[in-house]
Coordinates of C-alpha atoms and ligand atoms in Angstrom, one line a residue:
X1 CA 20.8 58.8 39.4
X2 CA 24.3 60.4 39.5
X3 CA 25.6 63.3 37.5
X4 CA 29.3 64.0 37.3
X5 CA 31.0 67.5 37.1
X6 CA 34.4 69.0 37.7
X7 CA 33.0 71.3 40.4
X8 CA 29.7 71.3 42.3
X9 CA 28.8 74.7 43.9
X10 CA 26.1 74.9 46.5
X11 CA 24.4 78.3 46.6
X12 CA 23.9 80.7 43.6
X13 CA 24.3 84.0 45.3
X14 CA 27.4 86.2 45.2
X15 CA 30.1 83.7 46.2
X16 CA 28.5 80.8 44.3
X17 CA 27.9 82.7 41.0
X18 CA 31.3 84.3 41.1
X19 CA 33.0 81.0 41.7
X20 CA 31.0 79.3 39.0
X21 CA 31.9 81.9 36.3
X22 CA 35.6 81.9 37.2
X23 CA 35.9 78.1 37.2
X24 CA 33.9 77.8 34.0
X25 CA 36.1 80.4 32.3
X26 CA 39.0 78.1 32.9
X27 CA 37.2 75.3 31.1
X28 CA 35.7 73.4 34.1
X29 CA 32.2 71.9 34.0
X30 CA 30.3 73.4 36.9
X31 CA 27.0 72.5 38.5
X32 CA 25.6 75.5 40.4
X33 CA 22.9 74.5 42.8
X34 CA 20.4 76.9 44.4
X35 CA 17.6 76.0 46.7
X36 CA 15.4 78.9 45.6
X37 CA 13.5 78.2 42.5
X38 CA 13.2 81.8 41.2
X39 CA 15.9 83.3 39.0
X40 CA 15.1 86.7 40.6
X41 CA 15.5 85.6 44.2
X42 CA 17.7 87.9 46.3
X43 CA 19.1 88.3 49.8
X44 CA 16.9 90.6 51.7
X45 CA 19.0 90.9 54.9
X46 CA 21.8 93.1 53.4
X47 CA 22.5 96.8 53.1
X48 CA 24.6 96.1 49.9
X49 CA 27.4 98.5 50.0
X50 CA 30.3 96.9 48.2
X51 CA 33.8 97.9 49.1
X52 CA 36.4 99.0 46.6
X53 CA 38.5 95.8 47.4
X54 CA 36.1 93.7 45.3
X55 CA 36.1 95.9 42.2
X56 CA 38.8 94.0 40.4
X57 CA 36.9 90.7 40.7
X58 CA 33.7 92.4 39.5
X59 CA 35.6 93.7 36.5
X60 CA 36.9 90.2 35.7
X61 CA 33.4 88.9 35.9
X62 CA 32.2 91.5 33.4
X63 CA 29.8 92.8 36.0
X64 CA 30.8 96.4 36.3
X65 CA 29.4 97.7 33.0
X66 CA 26.1 95.9 33.7
X67 CA 25.9 97.5 37.2
X68 CA 26.7 100.9 35.8
X69 CA 23.9 100.5 33.2
X70 CA 21.5 99.5 36.0
X71 CA 22.3 102.8 37.9
X72 CA 24.5 101.4 40.6
X73 CA 25.9 104.2 42.8
X74 CA 29.7 104.6 42.9
X75 CA 30.8 105.8 46.4
X76 CA 33.6 107.1 48.5
X77 CA 32.2 106.7 52.0
X78 CA 32.3 109.7 54.4
X79 CA 32.5 108.9 58.1
X80 CA 31.1 110.9 61.1
X81 CA 33.3 110.8 64.2
X82 CA 33.2 112.9 67.3
X83 CA 36.3 114.7 65.9
X84 CA 34.4 115.7 62.7
X85 CA 33.6 114.2 59.3
X86 CA 36.2 112.1 57.6
X87 CA 35.7 113.0 53.9
X88 CA 38.4 111.2 51.9
X89 CA 39.5 112.9 48.6
X90 CA 42.4 112.2 46.3
X91 CA 45.6 114.2 46.6
X92 CA 46.0 117.1 44.1
X93 CA 47.1 115.9 40.7
X94 CA 46.5 112.2 41.6
X95 CA 43.9 109.7 40.3
X96 CA 40.5 109.7 41.9
X97 CA 40.3 107.4 44.9
X98 CA 39.1 103.8 44.2
X99 CA 35.4 103.8 44.7
X100 CA 33.0 101.1 46.0
X101 CA 29.5 100.4 44.6
X102 CA 26.1 100.5 46.2
X103 CA 23.5 98.4 44.4
X104 CA 20.4 96.7 45.8
X105 CA 20.5 93.0 46.0
X106 CA 17.3 92.8 44.1
X107 CA 19.3 94.3 41.2
X108 CA 22.6 92.5 41.8
X109 CA 21.6 88.9 42.6
X110 CA 19.4 88.2 39.5
X111 CA 22.0 90.0 37.3
X112 CA 24.9 87.9 38.6
X113 CA 22.8 84.7 38.5
X114 CA 21.9 85.3 34.8
X115 CA 25.6 86.1 34.0
X116 CA 26.5 82.7 35.6
X117 CA 23.7 80.8 33.7
X118 CA 24.9 82.3 30.4
X119 CA 28.5 81.3 31.0
X120 CA 29.4 78.2 28.9
X121 CA 30.2 75.4 31.2
X122 CA 27.9 76.5 34.0
X123 CA 24.8 74.3 34.6
X124 CA 22.6 76.4 36.9
X125 CA 20.0 74.2 38.6
X126 CA 17.4 76.1 40.6
X127 CA 15.1 74.6 43.3
X128 CA 17.8 72.2 44.4
X129 CA 18.2 71.8 48.1
X130 CA 21.6 70.2 49.1
X131 CA 21.1 68.1 52.2
X132 CA 24.0 65.6 52.2
X133 CA 27.6 65.2 51.2
X134 CA 29.1 62.1 49.5
X135 CA 32.3 60.8 50.9
X136 CA 34.9 58.3 49.9
X137 CA 38.0 57.5 52.0
X138 CA 37.5 60.6 54.1
X139 CA 37.3 62.9 51.1
X140 CA 34.2 64.8 49.9
X141 CA 33.2 63.5 46.4
X142 CA 29.8 65.1 45.8
X143 CA 26.5 66.1 47.2
X144 CA 23.0 64.7 47.7
X145 CA 20.3 67.0 46.4
X146 CA 16.5 67.1 46.8
X147 CA 14.3 68.8 44.2
X148 CA 10.5 68.3 44.1
X149 CA 10.8 65.5 46.5
X150 CA 13.2 63.5 44.3
X151 CA 16.8 62.9 45.5
X152 CA 19.7 63.0 43.1
X153 CA 23.5 62.6 43.6
X154 CA 26.1 64.8 42.0
X155 CA 29.7 63.9 42.1
X156 CA 32.7 66.2 41.5
X157 CA 36.4 66.6 42.0
X158 CA 35.6 69.6 44.1
X159 CA 32.6 70.6 46.2
X160 CA 32.2 74.3 47.0
X161 CA 29.9 75.5 49.8
X162 CA 28.7 79.0 48.9
X163 CA 25.6 78.6 50.9
X164 CA 25.8 81.5 53.3
X165 CA 26.3 82.1 57.0
X166 CA 24.2 79.0 58.1
X167 CA 26.1 76.8 55.6
X168 CA 24.6 73.3 55.3
X169 CA 27.8 72.2 53.5
X170 CA 29.9 73.7 56.4
X171 CA 27.8 71.9 59.0
X172 CA 27.8 68.6 57.2
X173 CA 31.5 68.7 56.5
X174 CA 32.4 69.0 60.2
X175 CA 35.0 71.6 59.5
X176 CA 36.0 73.6 62.6
X177 CA 33.8 76.6 63.3
X178 CA 34.3 79.6 65.7
X179 CA 31.2 81.5 66.8
X180 CA 31.3 84.8 68.7
X181 CA 28.6 87.1 70.0
X182 CA 27.7 90.3 68.2
X183 CA 26.4 92.7 70.8
X184 CA 24.7 95.1 68.3
X185 CA 21.3 95.0 66.6
X186 CA 21.0 95.7 62.9
X187 CA 18.0 97.3 61.2
X188 CA 17.5 99.2 58.0
X189 CA 14.9 100.5 55.5
X190 CA 14.8 101.9 52.0
X191 CA 13.8 105.5 51.4
X192 CA 13.0 107.4 48.2
X193 CA 13.4 111.2 48.1
X194 CA 16.7 111.6 49.9
X195 CA 19.4 113.4 47.9
X196 CA 20.7 110.9 45.3
X197 CA 24.0 112.7 44.9
X198 CA 24.9 112.6 48.6
X199 CA 28.0 110.6 49.6
X200 CA 27.6 107.3 51.4
X201 CA 27.8 108.1 55.1
X202 CA 28.6 106.1 58.2
X203 CA 28.2 107.5 61.7
X204 CA 30.6 106.1 64.3
X205 CA 28.8 107.2 67.4
X206 CA 31.2 104.9 69.4
X207 CA 29.9 102.4 70.2
X208 CA 26.6 102.7 68.1
X209 CA 26.7 103.1 64.4
X210 CA 24.4 104.3 61.6
X211 CA 24.5 104.4 57.8
X212 CA 23.0 106.1 54.8
X213 CA 23.8 104.6 51.4
X214 CA 22.4 106.0 48.1
X215 CA 21.7 103.1 45.7
X216 CA 20.3 102.4 42.3
X217 CA 16.8 103.5 41.3
X218 CA 16.8 106.6 43.6
X219 CA 16.8 104.5 46.7
X220 CA 18.8 105.3 49.9
X221 CA 19.3 102.6 52.4
X222 CA 19.2 104.0 56.0
X223 CA 20.5 101.6 58.7
X224 CA 21.5 101.5 62.3
X225 CA 23.5 99.2 64.6
X226 CA 22.7 100.2 68.2
X227 CA 24.2 98.2 71.1
X228 CA 21.9 95.5 72.4
X229 CA 22.2 96.2 76.0
X230 CA 20.6 99.7 75.8
X231 CA 18.3 99.2 72.8
X232 CA 17.0 95.7 72.5
X233 CA 13.8 96.2 74.5
X234 CA 12.9 99.4 72.8
X235 CA 13.5 98.0 69.3
X236 CA 11.6 94.8 70.2
X237 CA 8.7 96.8 71.6
X238 CA 8.4 99.6 69.0
X239 CA 10.6 98.9 66.0
X240 CA 9.4 101.7 63.8
X241 CA 9.5 104.4 66.5
X242 CA 12.8 103.3 67.9
X243 CA 14.4 103.1 64.4
X244 CA 13.2 106.5 63.3
X245 CA 14.1 108.2 66.6
X246 CA 17.6 106.8 66.4
X247 CA 18.0 108.1 62.8
X248 CA 16.5 111.5 63.5
X249 CA 19.0 112.0 66.4
X250 CA 22.1 111.5 64.2
X251 CA 24.3 114.6 63.7
X252 CA 23.5 115.9 60.1
X253 CA 20.8 113.2 60.1
X254 CA 19.3 112.0 56.8
X255 CA 15.9 113.8 56.5
X256 CA 13.7 110.8 56.6
X257 CA 10.6 112.8 57.5
X258 CA 10.9 114.6 54.1
X259 CA 11.3 111.2 52.3
X260 CA 9.1 108.2 51.6
X261 CA 9.9 104.9 53.3
X262 CA 9.4 102.3 50.6
X263 CA 10.3 99.1 52.5
X264 CA 9.5 97.6 55.8
X265 CA 12.1 98.1 58.5
X266 CA 14.0 94.9 58.4
X267 CA 16.9 93.5 60.4
X268 CA 17.8 91.3 63.3
X269 CA 18.3 91.2 67.0
X270 CA 21.0 88.6 66.8
X271 CA 23.8 88.0 64.3
X272 CA 26.8 86.1 65.7
X273 CA 30.1 86.2 63.9
X274 CA 30.9 82.8 62.2
X275 CA 34.3 81.7 61.1
X276 CA 34.8 78.3 59.6
X277 CA 38.0 76.7 58.3
X278 CA 37.5 77.3 54.6
X279 CA 38.6 74.0 53.2
X280 CA 38.8 70.2 53.8
X281 CA 39.6 67.2 51.6
X282 CA 37.7 67.7 48.3
X283 CA 35.8 70.7 49.7
X284 CA 36.0 74.5 50.0
X285 CA 33.9 77.1 51.6
X286 CA 33.6 80.6 50.1
X287 CA 31.8 83.9 51.1
X288 CA 29.7 83.8 54.3
X289 CA 29.9 80.0 54.4
X290 CA 33.6 80.5 55.4
X291 CA 33.4 83.9 57.2
X292 CA 30.2 85.8 58.1
X293 CA 31.6 88.8 60.0
X294 CA 29.9 91.7 61.6
X295 CA 27.8 93.5 58.9
X296 CA 28.6 96.8 60.5
X297 CA 31.6 97.1 58.3
X298 CA 29.9 96.3 54.9
X299 CA 32.5 93.8 53.8
X300 CA 30.6 90.5 53.4
X301 CA 29.6 91.0 49.7
X302 CA 33.1 92.1 48.7
X303 CA 34.7 89.2 50.5
X304 CA 32.2 86.8 48.8
X305 CA 33.5 88.0 45.4
X306 CA 37.1 88.0 46.5
X307 CA 37.1 84.6 48.2
X308 CA 35.7 83.1 45.0
X309 CA 38.7 84.6 43.2
X310 CA 41.2 83.3 45.7
X311 CA 39.7 79.8 45.5
X312 CA 39.8 79.7 41.7
X313 CA 43.4 81.2 41.7
X314 CA 44.5 78.3 44.0
X315 CA 42.7 75.3 42.5
X316 CA 41.3 76.4 39.1
X317 CA 44.3 75.0 37.2
X318 CA 44.1 71.7 39.0
X319 CA 40.4 71.4 38.5
X320 CA 40.6 72.2 34.8
X321 CA 43.5 70.0 34.1
X322 CA 42.2 67.0 36.2
X323 CA 45.0 67.2 38.7
X324 CA 44.8 66.7 42.4
X325 CA 43.0 69.7 44.1
X326 CA 44.3 69.0 47.6
X327 CA 47.5 71.1 47.5
X328 CA 45.6 74.0 46.0
X329 CA 43.0 73.9 48.7
X330 CA 45.6 74.4 51.4
X331 CA 46.9 77.4 49.3
X332 CA 43.4 78.8 49.3
X333 CA 43.2 78.4 53.1
X334 CA 46.4 80.3 53.4
X335 CA 45.3 83.1 51.1
X336 CA 41.9 83.4 52.9
X337 CA 43.6 83.6 56.3
X338 CA 46.3 86.1 55.1
X339 CA 43.7 88.4 53.6
X340 CA 40.9 88.3 56.2
X341 CA 42.1 87.1 59.6
X342 CA 43.4 90.4 61.0
X343 CA 40.3 92.3 59.7
X344 CA 37.9 89.8 61.2
X345 CA 39.7 89.6 64.5
X346 CA 39.4 93.4 64.9
X347 CA 35.7 93.3 63.8
X348 CA 35.0 90.5 66.1
X349 CA 36.6 92.4 69.0
X350 CA 34.6 95.6 68.1
X351 CA 31.3 93.7 67.8
X352 CA 31.6 92.9 71.6
X353 CA 30.7 96.6 71.9
X354 CA 33.7 98.4 73.3
X355 CA 34.7 102.0 72.9
X356 CA 37.5 102.8 70.4
X357 CA 40.9 101.9 71.7
X358 CA 43.7 104.4 71.8
X359 CA 45.1 103.5 68.4
X360 CA 41.7 103.8 66.8
X361 CA 41.1 107.2 68.5
X362 CA 44.5 108.4 67.3
X363 CA 44.0 107.3 63.7
X364 CA 40.4 108.4 63.4
X365 CA 40.9 111.8 65.0
X366 CA 43.8 112.5 62.6
X367 CA 41.7 111.3 59.7
X368 CA 39.1 113.9 60.5
X369 CA 41.8 116.6 60.5
X370 CA 44.1 115.8 57.7
X371 CA 43.6 114.7 54.0
X372 CA 46.5 112.2 54.0
X373 CA 45.3 110.6 57.2
X374 CA 41.7 110.5 55.8
X375 CA 43.0 108.7 52.7
X376 CA 44.9 106.2 54.9
X377 CA 41.7 105.5 56.9
X378 CA 39.8 105.1 53.6
X379 CA 42.2 102.5 52.3
X380 CA 41.7 100.5 55.4
X381 CA 37.9 100.8 55.4
X382 CA 37.9 99.9 51.7
X383 CA 39.8 96.8 52.8
X384 CA 42.7 97.7 50.4
X385 CA 45.2 97.5 53.3
X386 CA 45.3 95.3 56.3
X387 CA 45.2 96.0 60.0
X388 CA 49.0 95.9 60.3
X389 CA 49.4 98.5 57.5
X390 CA 46.6 100.6 59.0
X391 CA 48.1 100.8 62.4
X392 CA 51.8 100.7 61.4
X393 CA 54.3 102.6 63.5
X394 CA 54.7 105.1 60.6
X395 CA 50.9 105.7 60.4
X396 CA 50.6 106.1 64.2
X397 CA 53.5 108.6 64.2
X398 CA 52.0 110.6 61.3
X399 CA 48.6 110.6 63.1
X400 CA 50.3 111.8 66.3
X401 CA 52.0 114.6 64.4
X402 CA 48.6 115.7 62.8
X403 CA 47.0 115.8 66.2
X404 CA 50.0 117.7 67.8
X405 CA 49.7 120.4 65.0
X406 CA 46.0 120.5 65.6
X407 CA 46.4 121.1 69.3
X408 CA 49.0 123.8 68.7
X409 CA 46.8 125.5 66.2
X410 CA 43.8 125.3 68.5
X411 CA 45.6 126.1 71.7
X412 CA 44.6 123.0 73.5
X413 CA 46.7 120.2 74.9
X414 CA 43.8 118.0 76.2
X415 CA 44.7 114.4 75.7
X416 CA 41.1 113.4 75.1
X417 CA 41.2 115.4 71.9
X418 CA 42.7 112.5 70.1
Ligands
FAD1 C1 21.9 93.0 58.2 C2 23.0 92.7 57.2 C3 23.5 93.7 56.5 C4 24.5 93.5 55.6 N1 25.0 94.5 54.9 C5 26.1 94.4 54.1 C6 26.7 95.4 53.3 O1 26.2 96.6 53.4 N2 27.8 95.2 52.5 C7 28.3 93.9 52.5 O2 29.3 93.8 51.8 N3 27.8 92.9 53.1 C8 26.7 93.1 53.9 N4 26.2 92.0 54.6 C9 26.8 90.7 54.4 C10 26.3 90.1 53.0 O3 24.9 90.1 53.0 C11 26.9 88.7 52.9 O4 28.2 88.7 53.3 C12 26.8 88.1 51.5 O5 25.4 88.0 51.1 C13 27.5 86.8 51.4 O6 27.2 86.2 50.1 P1 27.3 84.7 49.9 O7 27.1 84.4 48.4 O8 28.4 84.1 50.6 O9 26.0 84.1 50.7 P2 24.5 84.4 50.6 O10 24.3 85.7 49.8 O11 23.9 84.3 51.9 O12 23.9 83.3 49.6 C14 23.9 81.9 50.0 C15 23.1 81.2 48.9 O13 23.0 79.8 49.2 C16 21.7 79.3 49.0 N5 21.6 78.1 49.8 C17 21.7 78.0 51.2 N6 21.6 76.7 51.6 C18 21.5 76.0 50.5 C19 21.3 74.6 50.3 N7 21.3 73.7 51.3 N8 21.2 74.1 49.0 C20 21.2 75.0 48.0 N9 21.3 76.3 48.1 C21 21.5 76.8 49.3 C22 20.9 80.4 49.5 O14 19.5 80.3 49.0 C23 21.6 81.6 48.9 O15 21.2 81.9 47.6 C24 25.1 92.2 55.4 C25 24.5 91.1 56.2 C26 23.5 91.4 57.1 C27 22.9 90.2 57.8

C-alpha cells in the first residue's frame, strides 16, 4: 500500500511538529510520522531551557500564549563567573531584554503535537517506525514505515528527517556526518520548593558547568556538566551522592537540601556532538537530526524550532506550488550553515574541555563588571548574534576598556584579572 503526500516528516517532536505546522500553513499535505504511540510522549533527556532566538518561531506557531497559560517561565539567564555574576538588564528607558522560556518537555511536547494534529493538512500518524527510504534515480521519494508489524510506503516530494540525534533518516540517507567527543557528563533532576521567582542561573566554573532553571508547575531543574576525566568514576559509582555534592559546592548554590527532589537524577556519561549535512536530493534534516550540539549551551530545542522555519522558508513555496524542491534545499543548507556553523564550532571546541581562551576571559570578565558588556554577552548566549559579532574588534576593545577602568578603580594591574 502506498500513500502520497507533499511532505513526509519523520519524528513528531519539536523540529517535526514545527515543520509540519509551517508546511501545512502554506497549503501542503503533510504526513507526520512518530514511532511513539502515545500522544503525550516526551523527551526525557533534556533540561528544556529555550533561548530567546526561537521566540519568533514559537509566536508564528501560535505556541506562546499556550505556553504562558501552562505556566512556562520567562527567563533572562544570569551567569556565574569567577569575576562575579553576569546579570543582564535592559538599558534605562529601553525595552526589556528579549527573554527565553523554560518549560518542561512533558508540557511542551504533547502541546506542540496536539497543535500539529489540529492543523488542517497535517496527518499525524503515531506508532509508525520509519526504517527505510524510497529512492528513484538517486533521489529520495518517500519512506518505508512499520506499524503493528505491517509495512507501508509513503511517497512525497520532500522527506524531512526530524528524528533526533540518532537520526535513522540521516543514517539511511548516507549524508556526510561529523562526530566529535564531548568530554563532559550531563546529569539533572527536578526539584520542588526552590524559589520560583529566581532567575535562571548558569555556573561557568571553567571548565565544569552547572544550571538551575525554574520551570512550569513550580519545578526547578538543577543540572551539572562536570568534566569526564575527573568525575566519571565518582558519578558512575555513586550518582546521587556525586550529583548532590557537586550542586551543594556551587557558589550561591541552589538549596537542594531545603527542597524536594521529585524526579530521578537522569543524564548520560557520553553525548558526542553530531553534525550532518542537512539536505540531499529530495531530503532535508532538521533539529538534532542535522545538528546535535553540546547540551551545555541549551540551544538544541531553539534550533529545532528555527531550522524548521529555515527549511519552510527555503522550500515551502516550491512544495506548495508543486515546483522542484532541489534549489530550495540548497538554500536551506546555506541558511543552516550561516546561522549555526560558527556557534557549533565554538561549542564543539569547548566540549573538548579546555579553559576559557583569552577572548572569552576578556568578554566574560567585562560582562560581569559592566551592564553594556553584560547585554552583549546575553545577546550571544541567547543566540541572537553570532560568534563574529560577539568577538568583533569593537566588542573586544570595549571589553578591554571596561577592564582597564575596573583595574584603575580597584588599584590592580594584574593581567589575570581579565
Ligand atoms: C542532557 C540533555 C540536556 C538538554 N538540555 C537542553 C536545554 O536545556 N535546552 C535546549 O534547547 N536543548 C537541550 N537539549 C537538546 C534538546 O533536547 C534537543 O536539541 C531537541 O530535543 C531536538 O529536538 P528534535 O525535534 O530535533 O529531536 P527530538 O526531540 O529528539 O525528537 C525526535 C523524534 O523523532 C522520533 N523518531 C526517532 N526515530 C524515529 C523513526 N525511525 N521513526 C519515527 N519516529 C522517530 C522520536 O521518537 C522523537 O519523537 C538537551 C539534550 C540533552 C541530551
